PDB file of C-alpha atoms and ligand atoms in Angstrom:
ATOM      1  CA  MET V   1      72.807  40.322 113.294  1.00 90.00           C
ATOM      2  CA  LYS V   2      76.284  39.851 115.278  1.00 96.00           C
ATOM      3  CA  ARG V   3      79.656  40.829 115.436  1.00 97.00           C
ATOM      4  CA  PHE V   4      82.779  39.015 113.178  1.00 98.00           C
ATOM      5  CA  THR V   5      85.487  41.009 115.681  1.00 97.00           C
ATOM      6  CA  PRO V   6      85.947  42.308 118.968  1.00 96.00           C
ATOM      7  CA  GLU V   7      84.781  46.079 118.687  1.00 95.00           C
ATOM      8  CA  ASN V   8      88.648  47.303 120.911  1.00 95.00           C
ATOM      9  CA  LEU V   9      89.707  45.366 117.221  1.00 96.00           C
ATOM     10  CA  THR V  10      88.305  47.706 114.765  1.00 97.00           C
ATOM     11  CA  PRO V  11      90.650  51.054 114.279  1.00 97.00           C
ATOM     12  CA  LEU V  12      87.300  53.551 113.879  1.00 97.00           C
ATOM     13  CA  SER V  13      86.163  52.119 117.695  1.00 98.00           C
ATOM     14  CA  TRP V  14      88.707  54.812 119.035  1.00 98.00           C
ATOM     15  CA  THR V  15      87.857  58.042 117.745  1.00 97.00           C
ATOM     16  CA  PRO V  16      84.783  60.289 118.506  1.00 97.00           C
ATOM     17  CA  PHE V  17      83.492  59.549 114.829  1.00 98.00           C
ATOM     18  CA  TYR V  18      82.255  56.169 115.460  1.00 98.00           C
ATOM     19  CA  ALA V  19      80.282  57.604 119.052  1.00 96.00           C
ATOM     20  CA  THR V  20      78.464  59.512 116.378  1.00 97.00           C
ATOM     21  CA  LEU V  21      77.110  56.587 114.650  1.00 98.00           C
ATOM     22  CA  GLY V  22      73.748  53.654 113.801  1.00 97.00           C
ATOM     23  CA  THR V  23      73.930  50.580 114.870  1.00 97.00           C
ATOM     24  CA  ASP V  24      73.187  49.285 111.902  1.00 98.00           C
ATOM     25  CA  ASP V  25      76.500  51.577 110.483  1.00 98.00           C
ATOM     26  CA  ARG V  26      78.742  50.048 113.827  1.00 98.00           C
ATOM     27  CA  LEU V  27      77.560  47.048 112.940  1.00 98.00           C
ATOM     28  CA  ALA V  28      78.147  47.030 108.902  1.00 98.00           C
ATOM     29  CA  TYR V  29      81.520  48.483 109.673  1.00 98.00           C
ATOM     30  CA  ASN V  30      82.586  46.147 112.303  1.00 98.00           C
ATOM     31  CA  ARG V  31      81.503  42.887 109.888  1.00 98.00           C
ATOM     32  CA  LEU V  32      84.251  44.331 107.195  1.00 98.00           C
ATOM     33  CA  HIS V  33      86.757  44.526 109.693  1.00 97.00           C
ATOM     34  CA  GLY V  34      85.280  40.796 110.957  1.00 98.00           C
ATOM     35  CA  LEU V  35      86.338  39.651 107.242  1.00 98.00           C
ATOM     36  CA  TYR V  36      89.376  41.779 106.959  1.00 97.00           C
ATOM     37  CA  PHE V  37      90.903  40.953 110.199  1.00 97.00           C
ATOM     38  CA  LEU V  38      90.862  37.227 107.963  1.00 97.00           C
ATOM     39  CA  GLU V  39      92.483  38.064 104.534  1.00 96.00           C
ATOM     40  CA  GLN V  40      95.009  39.534 106.260  1.00 94.00           C
ATOM     41  CA  THR V  41      95.757  35.838 108.752  1.00 95.00           C
ATOM     42  CA  ILE V  42      95.787  34.328 105.872  1.00 95.00           C
ATOM     43  CA  PHE V  43      98.106  37.143 104.606  1.00 93.00           C
ATOM     44  CA  PHE V  44     100.322  36.677 107.183  1.00 92.00           C
ATOM     45  CA  GLU V  45      99.968  32.911 107.103  1.00 94.00           C
ATOM     46  CA  GLN V  46     100.846  32.301 102.976  1.00 93.00           C
ATOM     47  CA  LEU V  47     101.685  35.567 101.608  1.00 91.00           C
ATOM     48  CA  LEU V  48     104.922  36.565 104.800  1.00 90.00           C
ATOM     49  CA  GLY V  49     104.679  33.298 105.863  1.00 93.00           C
ATOM     50  CA  ARG V  50     104.496  30.426 103.245  1.00 93.00           C
ATOM     51  CA  PRO V  51     107.375  30.673 101.418  1.00 94.00           C
ATOM     52  CA  VAL V  52     109.460  31.667 104.317  1.00 95.00           C
ATOM     53  CA  LEU V  53     108.467  27.806 105.396  1.00 96.00           C
ATOM     54  CA  ASP V  54     109.370  26.157 102.094  1.00 95.00           C
ATOM     55  CA  HIS V  55     112.683  27.797 101.812  1.00 95.00           C
ATOM     56  CA  LEU V  56     113.583  26.435 105.906  1.00 95.00           C
ATOM     57  CA  ALA V  57     111.313  23.145 104.911  1.00 96.00           C
ATOM     58  CA  ARG V  58     114.401  23.002 102.515  1.00 96.00           C
ATOM     59  CA  HIS V  59     117.651  24.210 102.898  1.00 94.00           C
ATOM     60  CA  ALA V  60     117.626  24.994 107.332  1.00 92.00           C
ATOM     61  CA  PRO V  61     120.725  24.144 108.491  1.00 88.00           C
ATOM     62  CA  ASP V  62     119.763  20.790 110.312  1.00 92.00           C
ATOM     63  CA  GLU V  63     116.952  17.872 109.688  1.00 96.00           C
ATOM     64  CA  SER V  64     115.050  19.237 113.105  1.00 96.00           C
ATOM     65  CA  LEU V  65     114.295  22.504 111.742  1.00 96.00           C
ATOM     66  CA  ARG V  66     113.480  21.004 108.026  1.00 97.00           C
ATOM     67  CA  ARG V  67     111.398  18.859 109.319  1.00 97.00           C
ATOM     68  CA  GLU V  68     109.814  22.155 112.172  1.00 96.00           C
ATOM     69  CA  ALA V  69     109.409  24.134 109.356  1.00 97.00           C
ATOM     70  CA  ARG V  70     107.582  21.451 107.294  1.00 97.00           C
ATOM     71  CA  GLU V  71     104.738  21.105 109.710  1.00 96.00           C
ATOM     72  CA  PHE V  72     104.410  24.772 110.582  1.00 96.00           C
ATOM     73  CA  ALA V  73     103.254  25.488 107.099  1.00 96.00           C
ATOM     74  CA  GLU V  74     101.064  21.708 106.746  1.00 96.00           C
ATOM     75  CA  GLU V  75      99.449  23.986 110.465  1.00 96.00           C
ATOM     76  CA  GLU V  76      99.495  27.032 108.254  1.00 96.00           C
ATOM     77  CA  ASN V  77      98.223  25.956 105.325  1.00 97.00           C
ATOM     78  CA  LEU V  78      95.152  23.887 107.881  1.00 97.00           C
ATOM     79  CA  HIS V  79      94.373  27.746 109.691  1.00 96.00           C
ATOM     80  CA  THR V  80      93.967  29.319 105.506  1.00 97.00           C
ATOM     81  CA  SER V  81      91.940  26.416 104.987  1.00 98.00           C
ATOM     82  CA  TRP V  82      88.819  27.393 107.883  1.00 98.00           C
ATOM     83  CA  PHE V  83      90.178  31.314 107.388  1.00 98.00           C
ATOM     84  CA  ARG V  84      88.867  31.052 103.041  1.00 98.00           C
ATOM     85  CA  ASP V  85      86.045  28.683 104.429  1.00 98.00           C
ATOM     86  CA  LEU V  86      84.428  31.157 105.788  1.00 98.00           C
ATOM     87  CA  LEU V  87      85.202  34.026 103.322  1.00 98.00           C
ATOM     88  CA  ARG V  88      83.542  32.233 100.744  1.00 98.00           C
ATOM     89  CA  GLU V  89      80.104  31.083 103.157  1.00 98.00           C
ATOM     90  CA  GLU V  90      79.868  34.488 104.552  1.00 97.00           C
ATOM     91  CA  ARG V  91      80.910  35.898 101.086  1.00 97.00           C
ATOM     92  CA  PRO V  92      80.922  33.492  97.960  1.00 97.00           C
ATOM     93  CA  GLY V  93      81.347  36.249  95.384  1.00 96.00           C
ATOM     94  CA  TRP V  94      84.085  38.403  96.703  1.00 96.00           C
ATOM     95  CA  TYR V  95      85.553  35.310  97.922  1.00 97.00           C
ATOM     96  CA  SER V  96      85.537  32.510  94.877  1.00 95.00           C
ATOM     97  CA  LYS V  97      88.802  33.214  93.931  1.00 91.00           C
ATOM     98  CA  SER V  98      91.026  35.370  95.272  1.00 92.00           C
ATOM     99  CA  ASP V  99      91.686  35.536  99.265  1.00 94.00           C
ATOM    100  CA  PHE V 100      92.339  38.645  99.275  1.00 93.00           C
ATOM    101  CA  HIS V 101      88.576  42.152  98.949  1.00 94.00           C
ATOM    102  CA  LEU V 102      90.515  44.384 101.217  1.00 95.00           C
ATOM    103  CA  ILE V 103      93.391  43.909 101.429  1.00 91.00           C
ATOM    104  CA  GLY V 104      94.942  45.972  98.247  1.00 78.00           C
ATOM    105  CA  ALA V 105      98.015  43.478  97.791  1.00 77.00           C
ATOM    106  CA  GLY V 106      97.486  42.961  93.318  1.00 81.00           C
ATOM    107  CA  ALA V 107      99.053  40.405  91.883  1.00 83.00           C
ATOM    108  CA  PRO V 108     103.111  41.982  91.603  1.00 87.00           C
ATOM    109  CA  GLN V 109     103.154  43.376  95.221  1.00 87.00           C
ATOM    110  CA  ARG V 110     102.611  39.808  95.874  1.00 87.00           C
ATOM    111  CA  LEU V 111     105.037  37.718  93.693  1.00 89.00           C
ATOM    112  CA  ILE V 112     107.528  40.348  95.188  1.00 91.00           C
ATOM    113  CA  ILE V 113     106.256  39.431  99.097  1.00 89.00           C
ATOM    114  CA  ARG V 114     106.730  35.718  97.861  1.00 91.00           C
ATOM    115  CA  TRP V 115     110.231  36.419  96.348  1.00 92.00           C
ATOM    116  CA  LEU V 116     111.298  37.912  99.668  1.00 93.00           C
ATOM    117  CA  GLY V 117     110.131  35.567 102.019  1.00 92.00           C
ATOM    118  CA  ARG V 118     112.438  32.736 100.164  1.00 92.00           C
ATOM    119  CA  ASN V 119     114.954  35.085 100.567  1.00 93.00           C
ATOM    120  CA  VAL V 120     114.646  34.782 104.169  1.00 94.00           C
ATOM    121  CA  ARG V 121     118.412  34.329 104.626  1.00 93.00           C
ATOM    122  CA  PHE V 122     118.989  37.582 103.792  1.00 95.00           C
ATOM    123  CA  LEU V 123     116.022  39.089 105.569  1.00 96.00           C
ATOM    124  CA  PRO V 124     116.231  37.467 107.925  1.00 96.00           C
ATOM    125  CA  ALA V 125     114.305  40.424 109.565  1.00 97.00           C
ATOM    126  CA  LEU V 126     110.435  38.098 107.937  1.00 96.00           C
ATOM    127  CA  LEU V 127     111.912  36.124 111.083  1.00 96.00           C
ATOM    128  CA  TRP V 128     111.096  39.159 113.565  1.00 97.00           C
ATOM    129  CA  LEU V 129     107.986  40.501 111.688  1.00 96.00           C
ATOM    130  CA  GLN V 130     106.127  36.788 112.129  1.00 95.00           C
ATOM    131  CA  LEU V 131     107.131  36.137 115.748  1.00 96.00           C
ATOM    132  CA  MET V 132     105.473  39.372 116.389  1.00 96.00           C
ATOM    133  CA  ALA V 133     102.259  38.531 113.952  1.00 94.00           C
ATOM    134  CA  GLU V 134     102.417  34.997 115.793  1.00 94.00           C
ATOM    135  CA  GLU V 135     102.270  36.267 119.547  1.00 96.00           C
ATOM    136  CA  ARG V 136      99.111  39.285 118.037  1.00 95.00           C
ATOM    137  CA  ALA V 137      97.228  36.526 116.741  1.00 93.00           C
ATOM    138  CA  LEU V 138      97.463  35.111 119.652  1.00 94.00           C
ATOM    139  CA  TYR V 139      96.690  37.879 121.920  1.00 95.00           C
ATOM    140  CA  PHE V 140      93.846  39.675 119.142  1.00 95.00           C
ATOM    141  CA  GLY V 141      92.401  35.672 119.397  1.00 94.00           C
ATOM    142  CA  LEU V 142      92.074  35.774 122.821  1.00 94.00           C
ATOM    143  CA  GLN V 143      90.000  39.001 122.521  1.00 95.00           C
ATOM    144  CA  PHE V 144      87.320  37.048 120.678  1.00 95.00           C
ATOM    145  CA  MET V 145      87.591  34.371 123.536  1.00 94.00           C
ATOM    146  CA  LYS V 146      86.749  37.416 126.580  1.00 90.00           C
ATOM    147  CA  ASP V 147      83.285  38.411 124.100  1.00 67.00           C
ATOM    148  CA  ASP V 148      80.031  38.041 125.736  1.00 72.00           C
ATOM    149  CA  ASP V 149      77.665  37.029 123.173  1.00 87.00           C
ATOM    150  CA  SER V 150      77.569  39.987 120.808  1.00 93.00           C
ATOM    151  CA  LEU V 151      80.212  37.784 118.235  1.00 96.00           C
ATOM    152  CA  ASP V 152      78.894  35.647 115.112  1.00 96.00           C
ATOM    153  CA  GLY V 153      79.826  32.008 116.910  1.00 95.00           C
ATOM    154  CA  ARG V 154      81.540  30.960 113.286  1.00 97.00           C
ATOM    155  CA  PHE V 155      84.098  33.678 113.836  1.00 97.00           C
ATOM    156  CA  ARG V 156      84.360  32.507 117.502  1.00 96.00           C
ATOM    157  CA  ALA V 157      84.834  29.095 117.193  1.00 96.00           C
ATOM    158  CA  VAL V 158      87.355  29.471 113.771  1.00 96.00           C
ATOM    159  CA  GLN V 159      89.483  32.137 116.779  1.00 96.00           C
ATOM    160  CA  LYS V 160      89.475  29.784 119.143  1.00 95.00           C
ATOM    161  CA  LYS V 161      90.434  26.259 116.392  1.00 95.00           C
ATOM    162  CA  HIS V 162      93.690  29.136 115.966  1.00 95.00           C
ATOM    163  CA  LEU V 163      94.789  29.380 119.196  1.00 94.00           C
ATOM    164  CA  ALA V 164      95.267  25.983 120.246  1.00 92.00           C
ATOM    165  CA  ASP V 165      98.033  26.055 117.536  1.00 91.00           C
ATOM    166  CA  GLU V 166      99.444  29.416 118.067  1.00 88.00           C
ATOM    167  CA  PRO V 167     102.033  28.892 120.709  1.00 89.00           C
ATOM    168  CA  GLY V 168     102.909  26.284 119.097  1.00 92.00           C
ATOM    169  CA  HIS V 169     103.885  28.611 115.669  1.00 93.00           C
ATOM    170  CA  ILE V 170     106.232  30.984 118.834  1.00 95.00           C
ATOM    171  CA  ARG V 171     108.696  28.753 119.988  1.00 95.00           C
ATOM    172  CA  ARG V 172     109.163  27.314 116.093  1.00 96.00           C
ATOM    173  CA  ASP V 173     109.278  31.192 115.340  1.00 96.00           C
ATOM    174  CA  GLU V 174     111.837  31.275 117.819  1.00 96.00           C
ATOM    175  CA  LEU V 175     114.208  28.293 117.429  1.00 95.00           C
ATOM    176  CA  PHE V 176     114.190  29.912 113.183  1.00 96.00           C
ATOM    177  CA  ILE V 177     115.458  33.258 114.815  1.00 96.00           C
ATOM    178  CA  HIS V 178     118.625  31.492 116.130  1.00 94.00           C
ATOM    179  CA  ALA V 179     119.353  29.700 113.470  1.00 93.00           C
ATOM    180  CA  LEU V 180     118.833  32.416 111.537  1.00 94.00           C
ATOM    181  CA  TRP V 181     119.791  36.350 113.006  1.00 96.00           C
ATOM    182  CA  ASP V 182     122.224  34.148 115.322  1.00 91.00           C
ATOM    183  CA  THR V 183     123.956  33.826 112.292  1.00 92.00           C
ATOM    184  CA  ALA V 184     124.135  36.165 110.080  1.00 95.00           C
ATOM    185  CA  SER V 185     127.018  39.214 110.087  1.00 96.00           C
ATOM    186  CA  PRO V 186     127.065  42.316 111.883  1.00 96.00           C
ATOM    187  CA  ARG V 187     126.661  44.226 109.083  1.00 97.00           C
ATOM    188  CA  LEU V 188     123.357  42.336 107.818  1.00 97.00           C
ATOM    189  CA  ARG V 189     121.633  42.031 111.091  1.00 97.00           C
ATOM    190  CA  SER V 190     121.598  45.882 110.887  1.00 97.00           C
ATOM    191  CA  LEU V 191     120.387  46.547 107.508  1.00 97.00           C
ATOM    192  CA  ASN V 192     118.167  44.017 108.863  1.00 97.00           C
ATOM    193  CA  ALA V 193     116.744  45.750 111.694  1.00 97.00           C
ATOM    194  CA  LYS V 194     116.783  49.117 110.694  1.00 97.00           C
ATOM    195  CA  LEU V 195     114.652  47.530 107.056  1.00 96.00           C
ATOM    196  CA  LEU V 196     112.512  45.100 110.350  1.00 97.00           C
ATOM    197  CA  HIS V 197     112.333  49.118 111.695  1.00 97.00           C
ATOM    198  CA  TRP V 198     110.871  51.034 108.525  1.00 96.00           C
ATOM    199  CA  LEU V 199     108.310  48.153 107.901  1.00 94.00           C
ATOM    200  CA  LEU V 200     106.638  47.521 111.120  1.00 95.00           C
ATOM    201  CA  ARG V 201     106.021  51.435 110.898  1.00 94.00           C
ATOM    202  CA  GLU V 202     104.788  51.995 107.517  1.00 91.00           C
ATOM    203  CA  TYR V 203     102.881  48.937 106.581  1.00 89.00           C
ATOM    204  CA  PHE V 204     102.150  46.985 110.455  1.00 90.00           C
ATOM    205  CA  LEU V 205     101.096  49.724 112.344  1.00 91.00           C
ATOM    206  CA  LEU V 206      98.516  52.829 111.595  1.00 91.00           C
ATOM    207  CA  PRO V 207      96.091  51.469 109.492  1.00 90.00           C
ATOM    208  CA  LYS V 208      97.229  53.524 106.260  1.00 86.00           C
ATOM    209  CA  ARG V 209      96.083  51.921 102.800  1.00 87.00           C
ATOM    210  CA  SER V 210      94.490  48.839 103.700  1.00 90.00           C
ATOM    211  CA  GLY V 211      92.722  50.405 106.711  1.00 93.00           C
ATOM    212  CA  TRP V 212      91.387  52.471 104.672  1.00 95.00           C
ATOM    213  CA  ASN V 213      89.719  49.850 102.268  1.00 95.00           C
ATOM    214  CA  VAL V 214      87.368  49.049 104.717  1.00 97.00           C
ATOM    215  CA  VAL V 215      86.081  52.421 105.783  1.00 97.00           C
ATOM    216  CA  GLU V 216      85.493  53.088 101.829  1.00 97.00           C
ATOM    217  CA  HIS V 217      84.511  49.605 101.063  1.00 97.00           C
ATOM    218  CA  TRP V 218      81.776  49.963 104.010  1.00 98.00           C
ATOM    219  CA  LEU V 219      80.572  53.767 102.772  1.00 98.00           C
ATOM    220  CA  LYS V 220      79.818  52.447  99.484  1.00 97.00           C
ATOM    221  CA  GLU V 221      78.129  49.637 101.963  1.00 97.00           C
ATOM    222  CA  ARG V 222      76.247  52.316 103.374  1.00 98.00           C
ATOM    223  CA  PRO V 223      75.826  55.782 101.063  1.00 97.00           C
ATOM    224  CA  HIS V 224      74.268  57.648 102.787  1.00 98.00           C
ATOM    225  CA  LEU V 225      77.406  57.873 105.253  1.00 98.00           C
ATOM    226  CA  ILE V 226      79.170  59.518 101.576  1.00 97.00           C
ATOM    227  CA  PRO V 227      78.477  62.805 102.991  1.00 97.00           C
ATOM    228  CA  ARG V 228      80.895  62.101 106.082  1.00 97.00           C
ATOM    229  CA  ARG V 229      83.451  60.314 103.934  1.00 97.00           C
ATOM    230  CA  ASP V 230      85.878  63.261 105.244  1.00 98.00           C
ATOM    231  CA  GLU V 231      84.690  63.655 108.929  1.00 98.00           C
ATOM    232  CA  ALA V 232      85.528  59.757 108.120  1.00 98.00           C
ATOM    233  CA  ARG V 233      88.901  60.100 106.544  1.00 97.00           C
ATOM    234  CA  GLN V 234      89.616  63.100 109.462  1.00 97.00           C
ATOM    235  CA  ALA V 235      88.554  60.299 112.425  1.00 97.00           C
ATOM    236  CA  MET V 236      91.046  57.666 110.727  1.00 97.00           C
ATOM    237  CA  ASP V 237      93.702  59.925 110.571  1.00 96.00           C
ATOM    238  CA  GLY V 238      93.369  61.081 113.884  1.00 97.00           C
ATOM    239  CA  LEU V 239      93.710  57.719 115.362  1.00 97.00           C
ATOM    240  CA  ALA V 240      98.147  58.611 115.098  1.00 95.00           C
ATOM    241  CA  ARG V 241      97.361  60.551 117.506  1.00 96.00           C
ATOM    242  CA  ASN V 242      95.162  58.858 119.834  1.00 97.00           C
ATOM    243  CA  GLU V 243      97.073  57.661 123.318  1.00 96.00           C
ATOM    244  CA  ALA V 244      94.915  54.617 123.802  1.00 97.00           C
ATOM    245  CA  PHE V 245      94.689  53.109 120.304  1.00 97.00           C
ATOM    246  CA  VAL V 246      97.940  53.061 119.468  1.00 96.00           C
ATOM    247  CA  LYS V 247      99.488  51.767 123.356  1.00 96.00           C
ATOM    248  CA  SER V 248      96.482  49.399 121.486  1.00 96.00           C
ATOM    249  CA  LEU V 249      98.838  47.632 118.368  1.00 96.00           C
ATOM    250  CA  TYR V 250     101.391  46.197 120.171  1.00 97.00           C
ATOM    251  CA  PRO V 251     101.649  45.994 123.834  1.00 97.00           C
ATOM    252  CA  ARG V 252     104.927  44.389 125.388  1.00 97.00           C
ATOM    253  CA  ARG V 253     102.641  42.238 127.896  1.00 97.00           C
ATOM    254  CA  HIS V 254     101.506  40.631 124.969  1.00 96.00           C
ATOM    255  CA  LEU V 255     104.307  40.181 123.086  1.00 97.00           C
ATOM    256  CA  PRO V 256     106.665  38.747 125.428  1.00 97.00           C
ATOM    257  CA  ARG V 257     108.756  36.512 123.823  1.00 97.00           C
ATOM    258  CA  THR V 258     109.443  39.393 120.972  1.00 98.00           C
ATOM    259  CA  ALA V 259     110.175  42.101 124.531  1.00 97.00           C
ATOM    260  CA  THR V 260     112.459  38.972 125.959  1.00 97.00           C
ATOM    261  CA  LEU V 261     114.463  37.892 123.172  1.00 97.00           C
ATOM    262  CA  SER V 262     115.265  40.687 120.912  1.00 97.00           C
ATOM    263  CA  GLN V 263     117.041  41.638 124.257  1.00 96.00           C
ATOM    264  CA  ALA V 264     119.708  39.687 123.367  1.00 95.00           C
ATOM    265  CA  TRP V 265     120.477  42.038 120.334  1.00 96.00           C
ATOM    266  CA  GLN V 266     122.534  45.394 120.227  1.00 96.00           C
ATOM    267  CA  GLU V 267     120.491  46.337 116.960  1.00 97.00           C
ATOM    268  CA  LEU V 268     116.822  45.060 118.077  1.00 97.00           C
ATOM    269  CA  ALA V 269     117.072  47.743 121.259  1.00 97.00           C
ATOM    270  CA  PHE V 270     114.470  49.891 118.784  1.00 97.00           C
ATOM    271  CA  LEU V 271     111.608  47.460 119.793  1.00 97.00           C
ATOM    272  CA  GLN V 272     111.606  47.869 123.185  1.00 96.00           C
ATOM    273  CA  ARG V 273     110.145  51.778 122.449  1.00 95.00           C
ATOM    274  CA  PHE V 274     108.132  50.582 119.718  1.00 96.00           C
ATOM    275  CA  LEU V 275     106.472  48.512 122.405  1.00 97.00           C
ATOM    276  CA  THR V 276     104.429  49.612 124.946  1.00 96.00           C
ATOM    277  CA  ASP V 277     103.308  49.240 128.311  1.00 93.00           C
TER     278      ASP V 277
HETATM  279 FE1  LIG A   1      98.490  30.351 111.680  1.00 71.41          FE
HETATM  280 FE1  LIG A   2     100.880  30.357 112.986  1.00 71.41          FE
END
């Protein structure tokens, strides 16, 4: 039985609690987290990314940008289809009707997120989120390539294919930022910078909601661990104080475009503190 994701991409593996677990329990957690990672990528590509790209494909200021957005959306659709196929192959019961089982975003939340994306003109913060997500996809994907023989070949292969397209996406994210962030008023930029900072800390930093959801599913699958639920909760909560873990989340050297590009705007100075060395 092989892993679905490199161990260092799973939050619990950074805790002392993990060291007390048996091999099968660790593997079960790793595999669930591997599925969650694919869900997360689909979430970024389809819920956050697609409405933004569809909007840009129609309303971007010039034809070359509109074409870039169309091609970008087509590539993301293809990626999503690879991830979806793998999820369905692995857990048909979970994924035959929905792409999301471990991510706790219900239909109302999904509608709101899509609506936000369509209003990217007023919410250019979404373009920064997208750029950061793409740089992290590259960073995480490279971890799959580093791994030895312990990873499931299907999960490794799908990341390898994905890696090939991400640099092109990062290039396009930068074009869109120049088109929309540059032209926004200082007031809109400042509001969006505050929103971006809040979103990053609340939803995209520590494993809060969905990260715990994965643990809950894992406990259900490994009922002998249910008496250790509180210990697992404490371990997850302790991650906020785990410097090595926090530093693994947004390392500056793996988000070089975000680090460099954001320097052009004073309202984004907080990103220099958010990214870690
Ligand atoms: Fe993608
Ligand atoms: Fe992408």
